Structure formats: C-alpha cells, structure tokens
C-alpha cells in the first residue's frame, strides 16, 4: 500500500439539494480520498436523482436524520440561511467539521454561537466565499500584496442586478428565513472580496440605507430562478447602500441590489484607489475574461494594465481548502471567524438603515 492509499477517506454528508448543495457535491467528487456518503433535502424526486447521479448511498429527507449518523467526518450546509446555525452547531457538537454556505448566519449572534461551537469542539468551521477564489481577485490580491497599489484609501464594492430577485415567494424573500435581501445574499460576497483585498482592516463605523421599492410590487423577479420555498411575502430590501469607515483611515462604499431600473444585468465588482495605483474588477453575468484593469503611472504617464487571467476555481478551491484544513489538523485556525466578521458588518448595516444613523462597531 502507498501512504496515500493508507489514509482513510474523508466521509462527508451534504445537506441541501439546490445550487449550494449540488455545487459542494460536484467539488467533493473531484477531490481524491473524499467520499460523499449521505445527502439530505426535502424534494424527494431531486433527492433520488442527485443520489443516483453522484452515487450517494444514503439519502434522507430531514437534516436531523443525516446528523444522527455516527460515521461522518464532515457536513456541508447548503440550506436556507435560518438553518445554518442550528445545523452547524448540532454537527459540531457531534464532532463533525462543517463547511457552511454564505452568509455564515442571519445575524452576528447566530454566527458567534457557531464559532463558539467550533472552538469548543475543536473542529473546522469554514464559510464558503467562492468568488474570492476567482482568477481576477486572486491576481489582484497578489499585486496588492506586492505593494503595488500603495496605501488603498478608498474602495467600492458592488453587486447590482436588473431583475434578479431569486424567485417569487421563495425563502430568499422571507426576513425570518433569509435574514435580509441582496445585502446579506450578494453583498456578503463583495464585502468579503473587498475586506480580503484590503488586508482585513477593522470596520469602525457603518452608515447604510435599504429600500424595498420594486420587490414589494412584485417587480424585478428572476422568473428562471428555481429556489425552494413558496408563499413568502416580499419582506426584505431590494437595494442596500452602505458607507464603511475602516480603522486604517480608508473608506468602503458598498452597494447591492436584486432589482433596479439600470443598465446592470447581473454585475459585480470592486474598485480600489491607492497611493501608487488603482484597480477595478468588473464582472458582467459571471464572466471572467478581461475583468481586471490596473491603473498606474509609467514614467509619469497614466497607464492601464489588463492582466491575462485564469478563471479560478470558485467552489472547488473552497472545498479543497476545507478538506486540506481538516487533513492539516490545525483546526483552531479555522473556526469561522472570517464569516463571523462579515456577518457582524452586515448586521451593523441593517441596524444603521433601520435607525437612520451611523453605527459604531464594537472593537474586539
Ligand atoms: N456561494 C454561492 O455562490 C451560493 C450560490 C447560491 C446559494 N448559496 C447559498 O446556499 C444556501 C442554499 O441556497 P440554494 O440557492 O441552494 O437554495 P435552494 O432553495 O435552491 O435549496 C435549499 C435546499 O435546502 C433544503 N432544505 C430546506 N429545509 C431543509 C431541512 N429541514 N432538511 C433538509 N434540507 C432542507 C431544501 O430541500 C433545498 O433542497 C444559501 O445559504 C445560499 O445563500 C450560495
């Protein structure tokens, strides 16, 4: 036997049959020494068909039943946001590692309970920030880390859709089930990209406003969306804008929407302004080529660089990192704290919008 063959395969269970769940399964299937042995989700027909497609032997309707298994090393959570915390905490308490879809939770308080459970159990808790693993973001991060933008003092992060409410009446539009609208759904991705590129500065204060103008009228719905749940009233914002002051003196403008009267299609990106250079990532309908431009001066002449980019691996890279973190054994470094930080900022944005005034973030 080679040493690789002698390593016990990682036994994984996946909860959720939508985009979240299936993307995790596909990623695990591409990795060596990982077995997806169980799957759970409410839609019986889809459960059977995913089970057959990916040769998953044990199928369950409810998440409680999959968590009863005592032979799973890890659980992937791809369910509506209100179930992230209860599932993750229960799995961690049973000794499983947890990979959880974004946002980590609906609120900072829920996310804190998850991180505490991971720390207590000494297990990995990792949130999925797949867009950070795009080729353009990775290339820009390397460029920034080489000091080439200098001090970045102003940044913008945005994800705007023309008609992108994820289905009428689905769990996404329920405040109770989702925790919020596009800010918690899409904003968390671009907030993550921005904070990652900026080197994880502390957020000091947050001002924000939210609107629900089109969603409440039943406008702006993506009719192709196949998300679960039905019958929820449109209770969340359809547009959010926020202004964040960072501890290093920089500021970040965040804007996000599921539905706007605009030229946007399904567009996201970041813009950074630094003392030595600037950069922008502009992604339209999830494209990945020619999405990054870097601005600098060459011999005192304004110059623009458009680097050759790879697509990046998205979810596959996240899942690979999760599996590697488990194998590495240094689990205390992977307790979900990055997901928690983003969740606290989103919380502060909703609070600032609700009260109509700036919120000061507690410094930790
Ligand atoms: N990282 C990304 O790019 C990305 C993209 C889409 C969704 N997501 C996240 O993934 C999660 C799921 O979103 P989705 O789009 O897959 O939603 P979805 O509505 O398509 O799927 C949700 C799944 O959860 C299952 N579920 C609900 N209650 C359950 C229960 N009690 N027991 C077992 N299963 C249950 C449903 O049966 C369904 O299969 C969300 O947190 C969302 O934010 C992330």
CSV table of C-alpha atoms and ligand atoms in Angstrom, one decimal:
chain,number,residue,atom,x,y,z
A,1,UNK,CA,0.0,0.0,0.0
A,2,UNK,CA,1.3,3.5,-0.8
A,3,UNK,CA,1.0,6.1,2.0
A,4,UNK,CA,-1.8,7.8,0.1
A,5,UNK,CA,-3.9,4.7,-0.1
A,6,UNK,CA,-3.5,4.1,3.6
A,7,UNK,CA,-5.1,7.4,4.5
A,8,UNK,CA,-8.7,6.9,5.5
A,9,UNK,CA,-11.1,8.7,3.1
A,10,UNK,CA,-12.9,11.7,4.4
A,11,UNK,CA,-16.6,10.8,4.8
A,12,UNK,CA,-18.9,13.7,4.0
A,13,UNK,CA,-22.6,14.3,4.2
A,14,UNK,CA,-24.3,17.1,2.2
A,15,UNK,CA,-27.5,18.9,3.3
A,16,UNK,CA,-29.4,20.8,0.6
A,17,UNK,CA,-30.3,19.9,-3.0
A,18,UNK,CA,-30.2,23.3,-4.6
A,19,UNK,CA,-27.3,25.2,-6.2
A,20,UNK,CA,-25.5,25.3,-2.8
A,21,UNK,CA,-25.7,21.5,-2.1
A,22,UNK,CA,-25.1,20.3,-5.6
A,23,UNK,CA,-22.0,22.5,-6.1
A,24,UNK,CA,-20.5,21.1,-2.9
A,25,UNK,CA,-21.1,17.5,-4.1
A,26,UNK,CA,-19.6,18.2,-7.5
A,27,UNK,CA,-16.5,19.7,-5.8
A,28,UNK,CA,-16.0,16.8,-3.4
A,29,UNK,CA,-16.3,14.4,-6.3
A,30,UNK,CA,-13.3,16.0,-8.0
A,31,UNK,CA,-11.1,15.5,-4.9
A,32,UNK,CA,-9.1,12.4,-4.1
A,33,UNK,CA,-9.8,10.5,-0.9
A,34,UNK,CA,-13.2,12.1,-0.2
A,35,UNK,CA,-16.5,10.1,-0.2
A,36,UNK,CA,-19.9,11.8,-0.2
A,37,UNK,CA,-21.8,9.1,1.7
A,38,UNK,CA,-25.0,10.8,2.6
A,39,UNK,CA,-27.3,13.5,1.3
A,40,UNK,CA,-30.4,15.3,2.7
A,41,UNK,CA,-33.1,17.5,1.3
A,42,UNK,CA,-36.8,18.0,1.2
A,43,UNK,CA,-37.5,17.5,-2.6
A,44,UNK,CA,-37.9,13.7,-2.9
A,45,UNK,CA,-37.5,13.4,-6.6
A,46,UNK,CA,-34.5,15.6,-6.7
A,47,UNK,CA,-33.0,13.8,-3.7
A,48,UNK,CA,-33.3,10.5,-5.6
A,49,UNK,CA,-31.9,11.9,-8.9
A,50,UNK,CA,-28.9,13.6,-7.2
A,51,UNK,CA,-28.3,10.4,-5.2
A,52,UNK,CA,-28.2,8.4,-8.5
A,53,UNK,CA,-26.2,10.9,-10.5
A,54,UNK,CA,-23.4,11.2,-7.9
A,55,UNK,CA,-23.7,7.6,-6.5
A,56,UNK,CA,-24.5,8.7,-2.9
A,57,UNK,CA,-25.7,5.7,-1.0
A,58,UNK,CA,-27.6,7.2,2.0
A,59,UNK,CA,-30.5,9.6,1.3
A,60,UNK,CA,-32.5,11.5,3.9
A,61,UNK,CA,-35.4,13.9,3.8
A,62,UNK,CA,-34.6,15.9,7.0
A,63,UNK,CA,-31.3,17.2,8.2
A,64,UNK,CA,-31.8,15.9,11.7
A,65,UNK,CA,-31.6,12.3,10.4
A,66,UNK,CA,-28.4,12.8,8.5
A,67,UNK,CA,-26.8,14.3,11.6
A,68,UNK,CA,-27.7,11.1,13.5
A,69,UNK,CA,-25.1,9.2,11.6
A,70,UNK,CA,-22.0,8.5,13.6
A,71,UNK,CA,-19.7,7.8,10.7
A,72,UNK,CA,-19.5,11.2,9.1
A,73,UNK,CA,-16.3,13.3,9.4
A,74,UNK,CA,-17.8,16.4,7.8
A,75,UNK,CA,-21.1,18.1,6.8
A,76,UNK,CA,-21.7,20.6,4.0
A,77,UNK,CA,-24.5,23.0,4.7
A,78,UNK,CA,-26.4,24.3,1.6
A,79,UNK,CA,-29.8,25.2,3.0
A,80,UNK,CA,-31.8,28.4,3.7
A,81,UNK,CA,-29.9,30.8,5.9
A,82,UNK,CA,-32.1,30.3,9.0
A,83,UNK,CA,-30.9,26.7,9.2
A,84,UNK,CA,-27.2,27.4,9.0
A,85,UNK,CA,-26.7,28.0,12.7
A,86,UNK,CA,-28.8,25.1,14.1
A,87,UNK,CA,-27.3,22.6,11.7
A,88,UNK,CA,-23.8,23.7,12.1
A,89,UNK,CA,-23.9,23.8,15.9
A,90,UNK,CA,-25.5,20.4,16.1
A,91,UNK,CA,-23.0,18.9,13.7
A,92,UNK,CA,-20.0,20.5,15.5
A,93,UNK,CA,-21.3,19.2,18.8
A,94,UNK,CA,-21.4,15.7,17.3
A,95,UNK,CA,-17.8,16.1,16.3
A,96,UNK,CA,-18.2,16.8,12.6
A,97,UNK,CA,-16.3,19.5,10.7
A,98,UNK,CA,-18.6,22.0,8.9
A,99,UNK,CA,-18.5,23.7,5.6
A,100,UNK,CA,-21.3,26.3,5.5
A,101,UNK,CA,-22.6,28.3,2.6
A,102,UNK,CA,-22.6,32.1,2.8
A,103,UNK,CA,-23.7,34.0,4.7
A,104,UNK,CA,-22.4,32.2,7.8
A,105,UNK,CA,-25.6,33.1,9.5
A,106,UNK,CA,-28.6,35.5,9.6
A,107,UNK,CA,-27.0,37.6,12.4
A,108,UNK,CA,-23.8,38.2,14.3
A,109,UNK,CA,-25.3,36.5,17.4
A,110,UNK,CA,-26.0,33.3,15.4
A,111,UNK,CA,-22.6,33.4,13.8
A,112,UNK,CA,-21.0,33.9,17.3
A,113,UNK,CA,-22.7,30.7,18.5
A,114,UNK,CA,-21.4,28.8,15.5
A,115,UNK,CA,-17.8,30.0,16.1
A,116,UNK,CA,-18.1,29.2,19.8
A,117,UNK,CA,-19.3,25.7,19.0
A,118,UNK,CA,-16.4,25.2,16.5
A,119,UNK,CA,-13.9,26.4,19.1
A,120,UNK,CA,-15.3,24.2,21.9
A,121,UNK,CA,-15.5,21.1,19.7
A,122,UNK,CA,-12.1,21.9,18.1
A,123,UNK,CA,-13.4,21.2,14.7
A,124,UNK,CA,-13.2,23.2,11.4
A,125,UNK,CA,-16.0,25.6,10.6
A,126,UNK,CA,-15.5,27.3,7.2
A,127,UNK,CA,-17.8,29.6,5.3
A,128,UNK,CA,-18.0,29.5,1.5
A,129,UNK,CA,-16.7,32.6,-0.1
A,130,UNK,CA,-16.2,31.2,-3.6
A,131,UNK,CA,-15.9,34.5,-5.5
A,132,UNK,CA,-12.8,35.3,-3.6
A,133,UNK,CA,-11.2,32.3,-5.4
A,134,UNK,CA,-11.8,33.8,-8.8
A,135,UNK,CA,-8.8,34.4,-11.0
A,136,UNK,CA,-9.2,38.2,-11.2
A,137,UNK,CA,-9.5,38.5,-7.4
A,138,UNK,CA,-6.5,36.2,-6.8
A,139,UNK,CA,-4.4,38.1,-9.3
A,140,UNK,CA,-5.3,41.4,-7.8
A,141,UNK,CA,-4.6,40.2,-4.3
A,142,UNK,CA,-1.1,39.1,-5.3
A,143,UNK,CA,-0.5,42.5,-7.0
A,144,UNK,CA,-1.7,44.3,-3.8
A,145,UNK,CA,0.4,42.1,-1.6
A,146,UNK,CA,3.5,43.1,-3.6
A,147,UNK,CA,2.7,46.7,-2.5
A,148,UNK,CA,2.0,47.9,-6.0
A,149,UNK,CA,-1.2,49.9,-5.2
A,150,UNK,CA,0.5,51.5,-2.1
A,151,UNK,CA,-2.0,52.5,0.6
A,152,UNK,CA,-5.5,51.9,-0.6
A,153,UNK,CA,-7.6,54.7,0.9
A,154,UNK,CA,-10.9,54.4,-0.9
A,155,UNK,CA,-12.8,51.3,-2.2
A,156,UNK,CA,-16.1,50.5,-3.8
A,157,UNK,CA,-17.8,47.1,-3.8
A,158,UNK,CA,-21.0,46.5,-5.7
A,159,UNK,CA,-23.3,43.7,-6.9
A,160,UNK,CA,-26.3,45.0,-8.8
A,161,UNK,CA,-28.9,43.1,-10.8
A,162,UNK,CA,-31.6,44.4,-13.1
A,163,UNK,CA,-34.0,41.6,-12.5
A,164,UNK,CA,-32.6,39.2,-10.0
A,165,UNK,CA,-34.9,38.5,-7.1
A,166,UNK,CA,-34.4,34.8,-6.6
A,167,UNK,CA,-37.9,33.7,-7.3
A,168,UNK,CA,-41.3,35.0,-6.1
A,169,UNK,CA,-42.3,33.8,-2.6
A,170,UNK,CA,-39.1,31.7,-2.0
A,171,UNK,CA,-37.3,31.5,1.3
A,172,UNK,CA,-34.9,34.2,-0.1
A,173,UNK,CA,-37.6,36.9,0.3
A,174,UNK,CA,-38.6,36.0,3.9
A,175,UNK,CA,-36.9,38.1,6.5
A,176,UNK,CA,-37.2,35.3,9.0
A,177,UNK,CA,-35.7,32.6,6.7
A,178,UNK,CA,-33.0,34.7,4.9
A,179,UNK,CA,-32.2,37.4,7.4
A,180,UNK,CA,-32.3,40.0,4.7
A,181,UNK,CA,-32.2,40.6,1.0
A,182,UNK,CA,-29.5,41.3,-1.5
A,183,UNK,CA,-27.2,42.8,1.2
A,184,UNK,CA,-26.9,39.5,3.1
A,185,UNK,CA,-27.1,37.4,-0.1
A,186,UNK,CA,-24.9,39.2,-2.6
A,187,UNK,CA,-23.4,42.0,-0.5
A,188,UNK,CA,-21.6,39.5,1.7
A,189,UNK,CA,-19.7,38.2,-1.3
A,190,UNK,CA,-18.4,41.6,-2.4
A,191,UNK,CA,-17.8,42.7,1.2
A,192,UNK,CA,-15.7,39.6,1.6
A,193,UNK,CA,-13.7,40.4,-1.6
A,194,UNK,CA,-13.1,44.0,-0.6
A,195,UNK,CA,-12.1,43.2,3.0
A,196,UNK,CA,-9.8,40.4,1.7
A,197,UNK,CA,-8.2,42.7,-0.8
A,198,UNK,CA,-7.8,45.5,1.7
A,199,UNK,CA,-6.0,43.2,4.1
A,200,UNK,CA,-8.8,42.6,6.7
A,201,UNK,CA,-9.0,46.1,8.2
A,202,UNK,CA,-11.3,46.5,11.2
A,203,UNK,CA,-14.6,48.2,10.3
A,204,UNK,CA,-15.1,51.2,12.7
A,205,UNK,CA,-18.4,52.7,11.7
A,206,UNK,CA,-21.2,51.9,9.3
A,207,UNK,CA,-23.9,54.1,7.7
A,208,UNK,CA,-26.5,52.5,5.5
A,209,UNK,CA,-29.9,52.7,3.9
A,210,UNK,CA,-32.1,50.0,2.5
A,211,UNK,CA,-35.1,50.2,0.1
A,212,UNK,CA,-37.9,48.0,-1.0
A,213,UNK,CA,-39.4,49.7,-4.0
A,214,UNK,CA,-39.6,47.1,-6.7
A,215,UNK,CA,-39.7,43.9,-4.7
A,216,UNK,CA,-42.8,44.8,-2.8
A,217,UNK,CA,-44.6,45.5,-6.1
A,218,UNK,CA,-43.7,42.0,-7.4
A,219,UNK,CA,-41.3,43.5,-9.9
A,220,UNK,CA,-37.7,42.5,-10.6
A,221,UNK,CA,-38.2,38.8,-10.1
A,222,UNK,CA,-35.9,36.4,-11.9
A,223,UNK,CA,-38.5,34.0,-13.3
A,224,UNK,CA,-35.9,31.4,-14.2
A,225,UNK,CA,-34.8,31.0,-10.6
A,226,UNK,CA,-35.5,27.6,-9.2
A,227,UNK,CA,-35.2,28.2,-5.5
A,228,UNK,CA,-37.1,26.3,-2.8
A,229,UNK,CA,-40.0,27.6,-0.7
A,230,UNK,CA,-43.2,29.3,-1.7
A,231,UNK,CA,-45.7,31.7,-0.3
A,232,UNK,CA,-43.5,34.2,1.5
A,233,UNK,CA,-44.4,37.8,1.2
A,234,UNK,CA,-41.6,40.1,-0.1
A,235,UNK,CA,-40.3,41.3,3.3
A,236,UNK,CA,-36.6,42.1,2.6
A,237,UNK,CA,-34.8,45.1,1.0
A,238,UNK,CA,-34.3,45.1,-2.8
A,239,UNK,CA,-31.5,47.6,-2.6
A,240,UNK,CA,-28.9,48.5,0.0
A,241,UNK,CA,-26.2,51.1,0.2
A,242,UNK,CA,-23.6,51.4,2.9
A,243,UNK,CA,-20.6,53.6,3.8
A,244,UNK,CA,-18.0,52.0,6.0
A,245,UNK,CA,-15.1,53.7,7.8
A,246,UNK,CA,-12.1,51.4,8.3
A,247,UNK,CA,-9.5,51.5,11.1
A,248,UNK,CA,-6.7,52.4,8.8
A,249,UNK,CA,-8.5,55.6,7.6
A,250,UNK,CA,-9.8,54.1,4.4
A,251,UNK,CA,-13.4,54.0,3.5
A,252,UNK,CA,-15.5,51.5,1.6
A,253,UNK,CA,-18.8,52.1,-0.3
A,254,UNK,CA,-20.9,49.1,-0.6
A,255,UNK,CA,-24.0,48.8,-2.8
A,256,UNK,CA,-26.1,45.8,-3.7
A,257,UNK,CA,-29.4,45.2,-5.3
A,258,UNK,CA,-31.6,42.3,-6.7
A,259,UNK,CA,-33.7,44.7,-8.8
A,260,UNK,CA,-33.0,48.1,-10.3
A,261,UNK,CA,-34.0,50.2,-13.2
A,262,UNK,CA,-30.5,50.4,-14.5
A,263,UNK,CA,-28.1,49.2,-17.2
A,264,UNK,CA,-26.9,46.4,-14.9
A,265,UNK,CA,-27.5,42.8,-15.9
A,266,UNK,CA,-26.1,40.7,-13.1
A,267,UNK,CA,-22.9,42.8,-12.4
A,268,UNK,CA,-20.5,42.7,-9.5
A,269,UNK,CA,-17.1,44.1,-8.8
A,270,UNK,CA,-14.8,46.2,-6.8
A,271,UNK,CA,-12.8,49.4,-7.4
A,272,UNK,CA,-9.8,50.3,-5.4
A,273,UNK,CA,-7.9,53.6,-5.2
A,274,UNK,CA,-4.4,53.5,-3.8
A,275,UNK,CA,-1.5,55.9,-3.5
A,276,UNK,CA,0.6,54.0,-6.1
A,277,UNK,CA,-2.1,52.6,-8.3
A,278,UNK,CA,-5.8,51.7,-8.6
A,279,UNK,CA,-7.7,48.7,-9.9
A,280,UNK,CA,-11.1,47.6,-10.9
A,281,UNK,CA,-12.8,44.3,-11.3
A,282,UNK,CA,-15.9,44.5,-13.3
A,283,UNK,CA,-17.8,41.2,-13.8
A,284,UNK,CA,-20.9,41.0,-16.0
A,285,UNK,CA,-23.1,37.9,-15.9
A,286,UNK,CA,-20.3,36.0,-14.1
A,287,UNK,CA,-17.8,36.4,-17.0
A,288,UNK,CA,-14.1,36.0,-16.0
A,289,UNK,CA,-12.0,37.2,-19.0
A,290,UNK,CA,-10.7,40.8,-19.2
A,291,UNK,CA,-12.5,41.6,-15.9
A,292,UNK,CA,-9.5,43.2,-14.2
A,293,UNK,CA,-7.8,46.6,-15.0
A,294,UNK,CA,-5.0,48.1,-13.1
A,295,UNK,CA,-4.2,51.8,-13.2
A,296,UNK,CA,-0.7,53.2,-12.5
A,297,UNK,CA,1.8,55.8,-13.8
A,298,UNK,CA,4.6,54.7,-16.1
A,299,UNK,CA,7.3,57.4,-16.5
A,300,UNK,CA,4.7,59.9,-15.2
A,301,UNK,CA,2.2,58.8,-17.9
A,302,UNK,CA,-1.1,57.3,-16.9
A,303,UNK,CA,-1.1,53.6,-17.8
A,304,UNK,CA,-3.6,50.8,-17.8
A,305,UNK,CA,-2.7,47.1,-17.4
A,306,UNK,CA,-5.2,44.3,-18.3
A,307,UNK,CA,-3.6,41.1,-17.0
A,308,UNK,CA,-4.2,37.7,-18.6
A,309,UNK,CA,-6.5,35.9,-16.2
A,310,UNK,CA,-7.4,32.4,-15.3
A,311,UNK,CA,-11.0,31.6,-14.5
A,312,UNK,CA,-10.1,30.5,-10.9
A,313,UNK,CA,-11.8,27.5,-9.2
A,314,UNK,CA,-14.5,29.1,-7.1
A,315,UNK,CA,-16.3,26.5,-5.0
A,316,UNK,CA,-13.8,23.8,-5.9
A,317,UNK,CA,-11.0,25.8,-4.3
A,318,UNK,CA,-13.1,26.4,-1.2
A,319,UNK,CA,-13.9,22.8,-0.8
A,320,UNK,CA,-10.3,21.8,-1.5
A,321,UNK,CA,-9.1,24.2,1.2
A,322,UNK,CA,-11.7,22.8,3.6
A,323,UNK,CA,-10.5,19.2,3.1
A,324,UNK,CA,-6.9,20.4,3.4
A,325,UNK,CA,-7.6,22.2,6.6
A,326,UNK,CA,-9.2,19.0,8.1
A,327,UNK,CA,-6.2,17.0,6.9
A,328,UNK,CA,-3.7,19.5,8.3
A,329,UNK,CA,-5.1,19.1,11.8
A,330,UNK,CA,-4.5,22.7,13.0
A,331,UNK,CA,-8.3,23.3,13.4
A,332,UNK,CA,-8.3,26.2,15.8
A,333,UNK,CA,-7.2,28.5,12.9
A,334,UNK,CA,-10.3,27.6,11.0
A,335,UNK,CA,-13.2,28.4,13.4
A,336,UNK,CA,-15.4,30.5,11.1
A,337,UNK,CA,-14.1,33.9,12.3
A,338,UNK,CA,-14.0,35.5,8.8
A,339,UNK,CA,-17.6,34.6,8.2
A,340,UNK,CA,-18.5,36.0,11.7
A,341,UNK,CA,-16.7,39.3,10.9
A,342,UNK,CA,-18.7,39.8,7.7
A,343,UNK,CA,-21.9,38.8,9.4
A,344,UNK,CA,-21.3,41.5,12.1
A,345,UNK,CA,-20.8,44.1,9.4
A,346,UNK,CA,-24.0,43.1,7.6
A,347,UNK,CA,-25.8,43.3,11.0
A,348,UNK,CA,-24.5,46.8,11.6
A,349,UNK,CA,-25.6,47.9,8.1
A,350,UNK,CA,-29.2,46.7,8.8
A,351,UNK,CA,-29.1,48.4,12.1
A,352,UNK,CA,-27.8,51.7,10.7
A,353,UNK,CA,-30.5,51.5,8.0
A,354,UNK,CA,-33.3,50.7,10.4
A,355,UNK,CA,-32.4,53.6,12.8
A,356,UNK,CA,-31.3,56.0,10.2
A,357,UNK,CA,-28.0,56.8,11.8
A,358,UNK,CA,-24.3,55.7,11.8
A,359,UNK,CA,-23.5,52.7,13.9
A,360,UNK,CA,-20.1,52.3,15.7
A,361,UNK,CA,-18.8,48.7,15.6
A,362,UNK,CA,-17.6,47.3,18.9
A,363,UNK,CA,-13.8,46.9,18.6
A,364,UNK,CA,-12.7,43.4,19.6
B,1,LIG,N1,-21.8,30.6,-2.7
B,1,LIG,C1,-22.6,30.9,-3.7
B,1,LIG,O1,-22.3,31.3,-4.8
B,1,LIG,C2,-24.1,30.5,-3.5
B,1,LIG,C3,-25.0,30.5,-4.5
B,1,LIG,C4,-26.3,30.1,-4.3
B,1,LIG,C5,-26.7,29.8,-2.9
B,1,LIG,N2,-25.8,29.9,-1.9
B,1,LIG,C6,-26.2,29.7,-0.5
B,1,LIG,O2,-26.6,28.3,-0.4
B,1,LIG,C7,-27.6,28.2,0.5
B,1,LIG,C8,-28.8,27.4,-0.2
B,1,LIG,O3,-29.2,28.2,-1.3
B,1,LIG,P1,-29.8,27.5,-2.6
B,1,LIG,O4,-29.7,28.5,-3.7
B,1,LIG,O5,-29.1,26.2,-2.8
B,1,LIG,O6,-31.3,27.3,-2.1
B,1,LIG,P2,-32.4,26.3,-2.6
B,1,LIG,O7,-33.7,26.9,-2.2
B,1,LIG,O8,-32.2,26.0,-4.1
B,1,LIG,O9,-32.1,24.9,-1.9
B,1,LIG,C9,-32.3,24.8,-0.5
B,1,LIG,C10,-32.3,23.3,-0.1
B,1,LIG,O10,-32.3,23.2,1.3
B,1,LIG,C11,-33.2,22.1,1.6
B,1,LIG,N3,-33.8,22.2,3.0
B,1,LIG,C12,-34.6,23.1,3.5
B,1,LIG,N4,-35.0,22.8,4.7
B,1,LIG,C13,-34.4,21.6,5.0
B,1,LIG,C14,-34.5,20.7,6.0
B,1,LIG,N5,-35.2,20.9,7.1
B,1,LIG,N6,-33.8,19.5,6.0
B,1,LIG,C15,-33.1,19.2,4.9
B,1,LIG,N7,-33.0,20.0,3.8
B,1,LIG,C16,-33.7,21.2,3.8
B,1,LIG,C17,-34.3,22.2,0.5
B,1,LIG,O11,-34.9,21.0,0.5
B,1,LIG,C18,-33.4,22.6,-0.7
B,1,LIG,O12,-33.0,21.4,-1.3
B,1,LIG,C19,-28.0,29.6,1.0
B,1,LIG,O13,-27.4,29.8,2.2
B,1,LIG,C20,-27.4,30.5,-0.1
B,1,LIG,O14,-27.0,31.7,0.4
B,1,LIG,C21,-24.5,30.2,-2.2
